[in-house]
Structures are given as structure tokens and as C-alpha cells.
CSV table of C-alpha atoms in Angstrom, one decimal:
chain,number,residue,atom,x,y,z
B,1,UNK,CA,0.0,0.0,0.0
B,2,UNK,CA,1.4,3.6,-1.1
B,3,UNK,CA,0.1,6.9,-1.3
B,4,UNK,CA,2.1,10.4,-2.6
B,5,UNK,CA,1.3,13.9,-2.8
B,6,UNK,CA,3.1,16.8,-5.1
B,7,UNK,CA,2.3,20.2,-3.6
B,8,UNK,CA,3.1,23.5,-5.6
B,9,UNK,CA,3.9,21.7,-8.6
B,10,UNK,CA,2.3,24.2,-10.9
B,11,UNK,CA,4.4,27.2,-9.3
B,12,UNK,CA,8.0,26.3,-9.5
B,13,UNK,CA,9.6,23.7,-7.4
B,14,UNK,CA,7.3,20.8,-6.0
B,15,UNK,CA,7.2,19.5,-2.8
B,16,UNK,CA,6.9,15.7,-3.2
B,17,UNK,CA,6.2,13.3,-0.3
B,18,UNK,CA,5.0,9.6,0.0
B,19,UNK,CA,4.8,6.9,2.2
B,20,UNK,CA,4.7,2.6,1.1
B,21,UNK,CA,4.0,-0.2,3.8
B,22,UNK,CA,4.4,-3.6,2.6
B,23,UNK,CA,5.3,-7.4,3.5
B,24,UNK,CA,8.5,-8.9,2.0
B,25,UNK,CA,7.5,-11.6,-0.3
B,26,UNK,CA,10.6,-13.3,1.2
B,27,UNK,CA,11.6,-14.5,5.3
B,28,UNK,CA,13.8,-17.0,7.1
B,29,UNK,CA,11.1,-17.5,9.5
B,30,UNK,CA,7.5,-18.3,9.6
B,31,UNK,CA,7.0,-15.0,10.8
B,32,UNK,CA,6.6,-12.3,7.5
B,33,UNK,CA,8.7,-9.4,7.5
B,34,UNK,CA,7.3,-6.1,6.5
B,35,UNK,CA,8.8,-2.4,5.5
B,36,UNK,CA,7.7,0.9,5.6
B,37,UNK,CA,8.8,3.9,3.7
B,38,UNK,CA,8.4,7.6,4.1
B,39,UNK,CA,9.9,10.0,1.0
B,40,UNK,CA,10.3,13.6,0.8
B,41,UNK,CA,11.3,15.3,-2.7
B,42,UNK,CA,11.8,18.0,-5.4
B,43,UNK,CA,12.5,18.5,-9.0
B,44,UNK,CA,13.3,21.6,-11.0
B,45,UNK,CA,13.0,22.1,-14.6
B,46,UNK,CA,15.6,23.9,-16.9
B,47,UNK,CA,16.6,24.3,-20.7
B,48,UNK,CA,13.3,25.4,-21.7
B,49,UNK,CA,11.6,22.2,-19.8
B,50,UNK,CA,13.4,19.7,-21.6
B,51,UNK,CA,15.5,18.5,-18.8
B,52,UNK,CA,14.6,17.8,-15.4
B,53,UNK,CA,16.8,17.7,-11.7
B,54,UNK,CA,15.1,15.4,-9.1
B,55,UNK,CA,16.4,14.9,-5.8
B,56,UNK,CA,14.8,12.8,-3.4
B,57,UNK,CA,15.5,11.3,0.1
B,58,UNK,CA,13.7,8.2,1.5
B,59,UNK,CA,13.9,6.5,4.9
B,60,UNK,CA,13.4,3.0,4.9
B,61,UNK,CA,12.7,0.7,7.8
B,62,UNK,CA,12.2,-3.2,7.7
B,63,UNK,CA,11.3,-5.2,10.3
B,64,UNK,CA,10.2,-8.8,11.4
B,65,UNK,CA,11.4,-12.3,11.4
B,66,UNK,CA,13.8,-12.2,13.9
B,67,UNK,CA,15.6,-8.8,11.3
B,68,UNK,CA,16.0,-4.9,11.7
B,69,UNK,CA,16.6,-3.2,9.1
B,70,UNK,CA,17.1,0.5,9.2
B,71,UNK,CA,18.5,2.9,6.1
B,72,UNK,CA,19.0,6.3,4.4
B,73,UNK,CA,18.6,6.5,0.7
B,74,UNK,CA,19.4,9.6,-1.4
B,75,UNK,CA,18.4,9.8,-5.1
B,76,UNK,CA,19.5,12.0,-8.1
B,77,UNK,CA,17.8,12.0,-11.1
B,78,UNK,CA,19.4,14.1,-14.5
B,79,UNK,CA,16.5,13.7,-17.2
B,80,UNK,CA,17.1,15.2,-20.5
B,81,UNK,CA,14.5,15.0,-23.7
B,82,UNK,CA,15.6,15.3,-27.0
């Protein structure tokens, strides 16, 4: 299950943020492991709109089956249209 929202897209630079639960289709227990996600981002246009900067940060944490999982995950993007 996931669910974003982009806020001020239309003005300049969005404000992008989500959030994802789900269970791991894989465990070393009976017990099902299970993750949850929370995102905040941006992106910028440039070059007359034919190329895109996205940056995005994401904390991830897993848990269950005995596991802990806990991360940090930073994203840049470079699009560029022809």
C-alpha cells in the first residue's frame, strides 16, 4: 500500500512526499517481514523544460522475522528530452 502527494507543482519547485507499507515476499522465518517507507522530494525544470533535476531522500525501515533493518537512501535523477 502507497500513497504520494506533489504540492506547488504548478508554481516552480514541488514539494513531493509519500509513504509505502508492505510485507517482504521473502523470510527466514514463519514469521513475514514487513517495510515501511516515508519519502520527501523535489525537481526543477531547466533548458526550456526539456530537462529535469530530481532529488529525493527516503527513509526506509524493515522489520520482522527475527531482522532490523534500518536505512537512508538519497536519489539524483538528471532527465534530458531530445
Amino acid at each position: 500500500v502507497g500513497s504520494g502527494v506533489e504540492l506547488g507543482g504548478s508554481s516552480g519547485v514541488p514539494l513531493r512526499l509519500g509513504a509505502r507499507y508492505a510485507q517482504l515476499p521473502f523470510s527466514p522465518s514463519e514469521e513475514q517481514a514487513s517495510e515501511f517507507l516515508i519519502s520527501a522530494g523535489t525537481a526543477t525544470r531547466f533548458a526550456g523544460g526539456r530537462a529535469m533535476l530530481e532529488a529525493t531522500i527516503e527513509r526506509i525501515m524493515r522489520d520482522g522475522a527475527g531482522a532490523e533493518e534500518r536505512a537512508w537512501f538519497l536519489m539524483f535523477a538528471l532527465t534530458v528530452m531530445p
